């Protein structure tokens, strides 16, 4: 039996006919059924018969069917998980011409690459985009939010979003603000491509599916909790940060312990905090609009004030200040002008941990007098996304301020506790 | 005996005459000598005689003598430490009108506020600036580097720089690049003002003086190692980051363990790594020039390319990219134009931990093709300061690239090890 052969597989009282795929493992056969859906079958006690040799070229991906929903053969005993692909390393292969890693897999290719996903759920696959995550835009965030909404509306018991790691925290935040969800929406990705022995793609994908089947109905990020292949951490989408360029455990929850974790071996999903939204607690709803005319500027000593001029006339500006939320005093009058001109200005801190407080020092008090909104402990990147969402959804300036100063999706904590 | 009385103090074979200061403690008398220098005398076995009651108003600071060197009475058994004040919380009082904290002390006021410093060294005090550190500029960095150089040339056995915490890491980096030093240059500051019971100003100042007396002749940052009042960590100036807005142990070495620590109780200075420069290993030298026409831009999804236009024609631009060092693909041609126009562009990562590597993904390879210089694991803020220094001191473009890709002051590590 070779990849490409047409086969009949019988196991228990079920029979599948289709093309035997090269993604099969020692434990599982993967068969592409008529209609293009894949099914994974436990090899143990399975009877396989070759009907016809090499009928189908299985080397080709289906990279062009963006937005087309597909479905794996249905097992009524299993939950249905929608697998949405946006691109990134987890859905990438190495380009042997340049040696670089390029996003080019669709959702079904990922299933093929990760046969361990078989038997855990019924899958609906869908390609929303096929880009490395540094190329993500608010427009794709909206498309993705809409796709996730449609999947949940169509009956998905959970959603897994495969995403590049570079800007995963931004996209996860966008969905956390745009959607109210009765089921888990779990982002996962890969820090090491599938061709490397240390790749984290299989464990992260498996744990993400387990989290999507579980009870925590929030937008989560599921990535390695340590350098070991044993546990993935579950981070709240609005509180997570990629804190290392290359480590597999790069993602960390800032200012709190992670919401929970998934044990790779036992498949147990443990939620460690009691302040999460449970499955079916919230009714499905979507507000996908974003005001994209929002910028983030990080202040550093010697900064040219011309960077503030770029924000002139824009809807919003997030400042990443020093310490408790400061910029050079000379910039304060220019910031006041921006605010007078209609730009909403929000202050965050480049310290990463801790919260902004502009009532302690003169500079901060001057910023508050100018009308700057303090972001508390909202992460700078999350604050940018939140301001985009808030400006598009709040009725007036006062409502914008109120929303920015309120936790919408766990983005703003009453208390920050460094977790190391 | 009351503050303001003229006194004669005899202890052992030494006699001091001067004004009794209110900063005296149960353990130490502090006396202002003729010429304005202060001396601390152990009360034990000291004989004190009041010569004249209340001769001198000791409540006034000398806040206006910026740049004027002063000196504490000389004890030949003790090393001489220069205490340079730039402003910040450690040199601040609360403004009872606004409730805010304002920098307004000079170096001698700090000695008065921290009588525990008495008896540890001979002190030379000097005010370089009197600003909150968000108002620091490359011009002040140059002044400070020159002042430190002069103090060491005049015989200081070590230097302590009191500095606001917001931008301490930038100033420490500037001095690390500008100076080659045979003695320790130790930055310290305070996360909580002196009027608060939890203030860290006394312990940080004491530990900084002990570090300045010790053997590690580098530019260091000395701040609380934990929330306890027991140990201060010694961080290399180019590798340190303020990682929390308010905690006293906000400062952390990135990508390595701290260089060492100071035990507050035993006064022991422990250097834990063997790759530091020892006292008198290096000859004193200064290259204080900086090319100030250098900017830092943090990339986030949806960023307006107009921010790159601000850098048009500038000498240098540090990008804070995502992940391994990426920006949106659409920005790459604009970056290539900047480089063709003569701007040196350096890539760092907003991940904080880890190192840039633009050879893995397409976007990164395109950036390298455009001529972007990879900063390895140099911190973004440090990279901005280093690029300012390198552009002013390197002979040509190739030398700039070579210096940016070489460790000058421990700024670039061969290997990054997260330290938690």
PDB file of N, CA, C and O in Angstrom, chain A residues 181-230:
ATOM      1  N   UNK A 181     -18.635  35.042  22.713  1.00  0.00           N
ATOM      2  CA  UNK A 181     -18.639  33.654  22.242  1.00  0.00           C
ATOM      3  C   UNK A 181     -19.089  32.662  23.319  1.00  0.00           C
ATOM      4  O   UNK A 181     -18.641  32.739  24.460  1.00  0.00           O
ATOM      5  N   UNK A 182     -19.948  31.720  22.925  1.00  0.00           N
ATOM      6  CA  UNK A 182     -20.353  30.658  23.853  1.00  0.00           C
ATOM      7  C   UNK A 182     -19.398  29.470  23.836  1.00  0.00           C
ATOM      8  O   UNK A 182     -19.568  28.537  24.622  1.00  0.00           O
ATOM      9  N   UNK A 183     -18.388  29.493  22.934  1.00  0.00           N
ATOM     10  CA  UNK A 183     -17.447  28.357  22.815  1.00  0.00           C
ATOM     11  C   UNK A 183     -16.013  28.884  22.821  1.00  0.00           C
ATOM     12  O   UNK A 183     -15.776  30.060  22.550  1.00  0.00           O
ATOM     13  N   UNK A 184     -15.054  28.027  23.105  1.00  0.00           N
ATOM     14  CA  UNK A 184     -13.648  28.470  23.073  1.00  0.00           C
ATOM     15  C   UNK A 184     -13.189  28.831  21.653  1.00  0.00           C
ATOM     16  O   UNK A 184     -13.554  28.159  20.690  1.00  0.00           O
ATOM     17  N   UNK A 185     -12.409  29.901  21.566  1.00  0.00           N
ATOM     18  CA  UNK A 185     -11.747  30.301  20.315  1.00  0.00           C
ATOM     19  C   UNK A 185     -10.251  30.287  20.636  1.00  0.00           C
ATOM     20  O   UNK A 185      -9.768  31.141  21.375  1.00  0.00           O
ATOM     21  N   UNK A 186      -9.544  29.293  20.116  1.00  0.00           N
ATOM     22  CA  UNK A 186      -8.177  29.037  20.569  1.00  0.00           C
ATOM     23  C   UNK A 186      -7.178  29.285  19.449  1.00  0.00           C
ATOM     24  O   UNK A 186      -7.185  28.595  18.432  1.00  0.00           O
ATOM     25  N   UNK A 187      -6.312  30.276  19.647  1.00  0.00           N
ATOM     26  CA  UNK A 187      -5.229  30.541  18.694  1.00  0.00           C
ATOM     27  C   UNK A 187      -4.055  29.633  18.997  1.00  0.00           C
ATOM     28  O   UNK A 187      -3.695  29.425  20.156  1.00  0.00           O
ATOM     29  N   UNK A 188      -3.455  29.115  17.937  1.00  0.00           N
ATOM     30  CA  UNK A 188      -2.193  28.427  18.136  1.00  0.00           C
ATOM     31  C   UNK A 188      -1.296  28.657  16.940  1.00  0.00           C
ATOM     32  O   UNK A 188      -1.741  29.075  15.865  1.00  0.00           O
ATOM     33  N   UNK A 189      -0.032  28.395  17.138  1.00  0.00           N
ATOM     34  CA  UNK A 189       0.951  28.610  16.079  1.00  0.00           C
ATOM     35  C   UNK A 189       2.183  27.798  16.366  1.00  0.00           C
ATOM     36  O   UNK A 189       2.160  26.883  17.195  1.00  0.00           O
ATOM     37  N   UNK A 190       3.247  28.137  15.702  1.00  0.00           N
ATOM     38  CA  UNK A 190       4.456  27.339  15.815  1.00  0.00           C
ATOM     39  C   UNK A 190       5.664  28.257  15.771  1.00  0.00           C
ATOM     40  O   UNK A 190       5.751  29.140  14.927  1.00  0.00           O
ATOM     41  N   UNK A 191       6.574  28.049  16.701  1.00  0.00           N
ATOM     42  CA  UNK A 191       7.812  28.829  16.733  1.00  0.00           C
ATOM     43  C   UNK A 191       8.912  28.168  15.890  1.00  0.00           C
ATOM     44  O   UNK A 191       9.885  28.811  15.549  1.00  0.00           O
ATOM     45  N   UNK A 192       8.743  26.886  15.600  1.00  0.00           N
ATOM     46  CA  UNK A 192       9.736  26.148  14.803  1.00  0.00           C
ATOM     47  C   UNK A 192       8.996  25.398  13.711  1.00  0.00           C
ATOM     48  O   UNK A 192       8.043  24.677  13.993  1.00  0.00           O
ATOM     49  N   UNK A 193       9.474  25.524  12.493  1.00  0.00           N
ATOM     50  CA  UNK A 193       8.751  24.932  11.367  1.00  0.00           C
ATOM     51  C   UNK A 193       8.780  23.403  11.424  1.00  0.00           C
ATOM     52  O   UNK A 193       9.618  22.800  12.089  1.00  0.00           O
ATOM     53  N   UNK A 194       7.830  22.812  10.703  1.00  0.00           N
ATOM     54  CA  UNK A 194       7.571  21.380  10.799  1.00  0.00           C
ATOM     55  C   UNK A 194       8.758  20.538  10.371  1.00  0.00           C
ATOM     56  O   UNK A 194       8.859  19.366  10.737  1.00  0.00           O
ATOM     57  N   UNK A 195       9.679  21.112   9.594  1.00  0.00           N
ATOM     58  CA  UNK A 195      10.820  20.324   9.121  1.00  0.00           C
ATOM     59  C   UNK A 195      11.915  20.209  10.173  1.00  0.00           C
ATOM     60  O   UNK A 195      12.904  19.518   9.965  1.00  0.00           O
ATOM     61  N   UNK A 196      11.747  20.891  11.304  1.00  0.00           N
ATOM     62  CA  UNK A 196      12.780  20.834  12.334  1.00  0.00           C
ATOM     63  C   UNK A 196      12.386  19.824  13.414  1.00  0.00           C
ATOM     64  O   UNK A 196      11.219  19.742  13.803  1.00  0.00           O
ATOM     65  N   UNK A 197      13.354  19.063  13.903  1.00  0.00           N
ATOM     66  CA  UNK A 197      13.040  18.047  14.916  1.00  0.00           C
ATOM     67  C   UNK A 197      12.386  18.667  16.157  1.00  0.00           C
ATOM     68  O   UNK A 197      11.589  18.025  16.835  1.00  0.00           O
ATOM     69  N   UNK A 198      12.739  19.922  16.444  1.00  0.00           N
ATOM     70  CA  UNK A 198      12.201  20.563  17.643  1.00  0.00           C
ATOM     71  C   UNK A 198      10.886  21.271  17.364  1.00  0.00           C
ATOM     72  O   UNK A 198      10.421  22.048  18.187  1.00  0.00           O
ATOM     73  N   UNK A 199      10.261  20.995  16.213  1.00  0.00           N
ATOM     74  CA  UNK A 199       9.029  21.723  15.899  1.00  0.00           C
ATOM     75  C   UNK A 199       7.975  21.521  16.981  1.00  0.00           C
ATOM     76  O   UNK A 199       7.812  20.426  17.519  1.00  0.00           O
ATOM     77  N   UNK A 200       7.267  22.600  17.277  1.00  0.00           N
ATOM     78  CA  UNK A 200       6.215  22.574  18.284  1.00  0.00           C
ATOM     79  C   UNK A 200       4.834  22.495  17.641  1.00  0.00           C
ATOM     80  O   UNK A 200       3.824  22.626  18.328  1.00  0.00           O
ATOM     81  N   UNK A 201       4.795  22.277  16.320  1.00  0.00           N
ATOM     82  CA  UNK A 201       3.502  22.409  15.641  1.00  0.00           C
ATOM     83  C   UNK A 201       2.506  21.322  16.035  1.00  0.00           C
ATOM     84  O   UNK A 201       1.330  21.604  16.239  1.00  0.00           O
ATOM     85  N   UNK A 202       2.953  20.071  16.199  1.00  0.00           N
ATOM     86  CA  UNK A 202       2.022  18.981  16.518  1.00  0.00           C
ATOM     87  C   UNK A 202       1.426  19.171  17.914  1.00  0.00           C
ATOM     88  O   UNK A 202       0.208  19.186  18.090  1.00  0.00           O
ATOM     89  N   UNK A 203       2.294  19.341  18.901  1.00  0.00           N
ATOM     90  CA  UNK A 203       1.781  19.462  20.276  1.00  0.00           C
ATOM     91  C   UNK A 203       0.894  20.686  20.428  1.00  0.00           C
ATOM     92  O   UNK A 203      -0.166  20.617  21.066  1.00  0.00           O
ATOM     93  N   UNK A 204       1.287  21.813  19.837  1.00  0.00           N
ATOM     94  CA  UNK A 204       0.457  23.013  19.969  1.00  0.00           C
ATOM     95  C   UNK A 204      -0.912  22.820  19.321  1.00  0.00           C
ATOM     96  O   UNK A 204      -1.943  23.222  19.881  1.00  0.00           O
ATOM     97  N   UNK A 205      -0.944  22.190  18.144  1.00  0.00           N
ATOM     98  CA  UNK A 205      -2.218  21.976  17.449  1.00  0.00           C
ATOM     99  C   UNK A 205      -3.114  21.022  18.227  1.00  0.00           C
ATOM    100  O   UNK A 205      -4.320  21.269  18.390  1.00  0.00           O
ATOM    101  N   UNK A 206      -2.525  19.943  18.725  1.00  0.00           N
ATOM    102  CA  UNK A 206      -3.311  18.958  19.490  1.00  0.00           C
ATOM    103  C   UNK A 206      -3.882  19.606  20.759  1.00  0.00           C
ATOM    104  O   UNK A 206      -5.071  19.453  21.072  1.00  0.00           O
ATOM    105  N   UNK A 207      -3.040  20.334  21.483  1.00  0.00           N
ATOM    106  CA  UNK A 207      -3.504  20.958  22.726  1.00  0.00           C
ATOM    107  C   UNK A 207      -4.561  22.022  22.440  1.00  0.00           C
ATOM    108  O   UNK A 207      -5.514  22.201  23.214  1.00  0.00           O
ATOM    109  N   UNK A 208      -4.396  22.732  21.321  1.00  0.00           N
ATOM    110  CA  UNK A 208      -5.393  23.750  20.966  1.00  0.00           C
ATOM    111  C   UNK A 208      -6.748  23.104  20.697  1.00  0.00           C
ATOM    112  O   UNK A 208      -7.798  23.629  21.100  1.00  0.00           O
ATOM    113  N   UNK A 209      -6.744  21.958  20.016  1.00  0.00           N
ATOM    114  CA  UNK A 209      -8.005  21.251  19.757  1.00  0.00           C
ATOM    115  C   UNK A 209      -8.630  20.798  21.081  1.00  0.00           C
ATOM    116  O   UNK A 209      -9.841  20.947  21.294  1.00  0.00           O
ATOM    117  N   UNK A 210      -7.806  20.285  21.987  1.00  0.00           N
ATOM    118  CA  UNK A 210      -8.341  19.861  23.285  1.00  0.00           C
ATOM    119  C   UNK A 210      -8.932  21.055  24.045  1.00  0.00           C
ATOM    120  O   UNK A 210      -9.979  20.946  24.680  1.00  0.00           O
ATOM    121  N   UNK A 211      -8.243  22.208  23.982  1.00  0.00           N
ATOM    122  CA  UNK A 211      -8.762  23.407  24.652  1.00  0.00           C
ATOM    123  C   UNK A 211     -10.064  23.874  24.007  1.00  0.00           C
ATOM    124  O   UNK A 211     -10.991  24.326  24.684  1.00  0.00           O
ATOM    125  N   UNK A 212     -10.143  23.733  22.680  1.00  0.00           N
ATOM    126  CA  UNK A 212     -11.359  24.155  21.963  1.00  0.00           C
ATOM    127  C   UNK A 212     -12.539  23.260  22.300  1.00  0.00           C
ATOM    128  O   UNK A 212     -13.698  23.671  22.188  1.00  0.00           O
ATOM    129  N   UNK A 213     -12.278  22.033  22.728  1.00  0.00           N
ATOM    130  CA  UNK A 213     -13.341  21.109  23.133  1.00  0.00           C
ATOM    131  C   UNK A 213     -13.762  21.348  24.586  1.00  0.00           C
ATOM    132  O   UNK A 213     -14.785  20.840  25.026  1.00  0.00           O
ATOM    133  N   UNK A 214     -12.956  22.097  25.330  1.00  0.00           N
ATOM    134  CA  UNK A 214     -13.158  22.222  26.772  1.00  0.00           C
ATOM    135  C   UNK A 214     -14.130  23.349  27.115  1.00  0.00           C
ATOM    136  O   UNK A 214     -14.909  23.788  26.262  1.00  0.00           O
ATOM    137  N   UNK A 215     -14.048  23.844  28.319  1.00  0.00           N
ATOM    138  CA  UNK A 215     -15.135  24.631  28.905  1.00  0.00           C
ATOM    139  C   UNK A 215     -14.893  26.134  28.939  1.00  0.00           C
ATOM    140  O   UNK A 215     -15.781  26.905  29.283  1.00  0.00           O
ATOM    141  N   UNK A 216     -13.689  26.583  28.609  1.00  0.00           N
ATOM    142  CA  UNK A 216     -13.345  27.997  28.785  1.00  0.00           C
ATOM    143  C   UNK A 216     -13.671  28.775  27.505  1.00  0.00           C
ATOM    144  O   UNK A 216     -12.898  28.780  26.551  1.00  0.00           O
ATOM    145  N   UNK A 217     -14.841  29.434  27.498  1.00  0.00           N
ATOM    146  CA  UNK A 217     -15.355  30.065  26.279  1.00  0.00           C
ATOM    147  C   UNK A 217     -14.823  31.491  26.132  1.00  0.00           C
ATOM    148  O   UNK A 217     -15.555  32.473  26.205  1.00  0.00           O
ATOM    149  N   UNK A 218     -13.492  31.558  25.931  1.00  0.00           N
ATOM    150  CA  UNK A 218     -12.861  32.864  25.718  1.00  0.00           C
ATOM    151  C   UNK A 218     -11.955  32.769  24.501  1.00  0.00           C
ATOM    152  O   UNK A 218     -11.734  31.689  23.963  1.00  0.00           O
ATOM    153  N   UNK A 219     -11.409  33.919  24.103  1.00  0.00           N
ATOM    154  CA  UNK A 219     -10.376  33.903  23.066  1.00  0.00           C
ATOM    155  C   UNK A 219      -9.049  33.626  23.753  1.00  0.00           C
ATOM    156  O   UNK A 219      -8.594  34.423  24.579  1.00  0.00           O
ATOM    157  N   UNK A 220      -8.454  32.492  23.426  1.00  0.00           N
ATOM    158  CA  UNK A 220      -7.260  32.016  24.121  1.00  0.00           C
ATOM    159  C   UNK A 220      -6.094  31.868  23.149  1.00  0.00           C
ATOM    160  O   UNK A 220      -6.301  31.715  21.945  1.00  0.00           O
ATOM    161  N   UNK A 221      -4.891  31.896  23.698  1.00  0.00           N
ATOM    162  CA  UNK A 221      -3.704  31.527  22.940  1.00  0.00           C
ATOM    163  C   UNK A 221      -3.127  30.286  23.605  1.00  0.00           C
ATOM    164  O   UNK A 221      -2.904  30.275  24.827  1.00  0.00           O
ATOM    165  N   UNK A 222      -2.908  29.237  22.819  1.00  0.00           N
ATOM    166  CA  UNK A 222      -2.424  27.957  23.333  1.00  0.00           C
ATOM    167  C   UNK A 222      -1.043  27.678  22.738  1.00  0.00           C
ATOM    168  O   UNK A 222      -0.922  27.405  21.543  1.00  0.00           O
ATOM    169  N   UNK A 223      -0.013  27.794  23.564  1.00  0.00           N
ATOM    170  CA  UNK A 223       1.364  27.560  23.097  1.00  0.00           C
ATOM    171  C   UNK A 223       2.144  26.865  24.214  1.00  0.00           C
ATOM    172  O   UNK A 223       1.724  26.865  25.370  1.00  0.00           O
ATOM    173  N   UNK A 224       3.296  26.298  23.867  1.00  0.00           N
ATOM    174  CA  UNK A 224       4.156  25.612  24.840  1.00  0.00           C
ATOM    175  C   UNK A 224       4.301  26.428  26.133  1.00  0.00           C
ATOM    176  O   UNK A 224       4.606  27.617  26.094  1.00  0.00           O
ATOM    177  N   UNK A 225       4.135  25.755  27.279  1.00  0.00           N
ATOM    178  CA  UNK A 225       4.288  26.421  28.576  1.00  0.00           C
ATOM    179  C   UNK A 225       5.745  26.435  29.025  1.00  0.00           C
ATOM    180  O   UNK A 225       6.144  27.279  29.824  1.00  0.00           O
ATOM    181  N   UNK A 226       6.539  25.507  28.517  1.00  0.00           N
ATOM    182  CA  UNK A 226       7.959  25.448  28.871  1.00  0.00           C
ATOM    183  C   UNK A 226       8.711  24.889  27.671  1.00  0.00           C
ATOM    184  O   UNK A 226       8.118  24.644  26.618  1.00  0.00           O
ATOM    185  N   UNK A 227      10.001  24.666  27.820  1.00  0.00           N
ATOM    186  CA  UNK A 227      10.781  24.096  26.729  1.00  0.00           C
ATOM    187  C   UNK A 227      10.515  22.598  26.574  1.00  0.00           C
ATOM    188  O   UNK A 227      10.948  21.976  25.620  1.00  0.00           O
ATOM    189  N   UNK A 228       9.797  22.011  27.540  1.00  0.00           N
ATOM    190  CA  UNK A 228       9.474  20.585  27.456  1.00  0.00           C
ATOM    191  C   UNK A 228       8.231  20.358  26.611  1.00  0.00           C
ATOM    192  O   UNK A 228       7.416  21.248  26.416  1.00  0.00           O
ATOM    193  N   UNK A 229       8.078  19.137  26.138  1.00  0.00           N
ATOM    194  CA  UNK A 229       6.914  18.782  25.324  1.00  0.00           C
ATOM    195  C   UNK A 229       5.841  18.149  26.189  1.00  0.00           C
ATOM    196  O   UNK A 229       5.347  17.064  25.877  1.00  0.00           O
ATOM    197  N   UNK A 230       5.454  18.822  27.267  1.00  0.00           N
ATOM    198  CA  UNK A 230       4.476  18.190  28.147  1.00  0.00           C
ATOM    199  C   UNK A 230       3.206  19.000  28.336  1.00  0.00           C
ATOM    200  O   UNK A 230       2.120  18.428  28.378  1.00  0.00           O
TER     201      UNK A 230
END
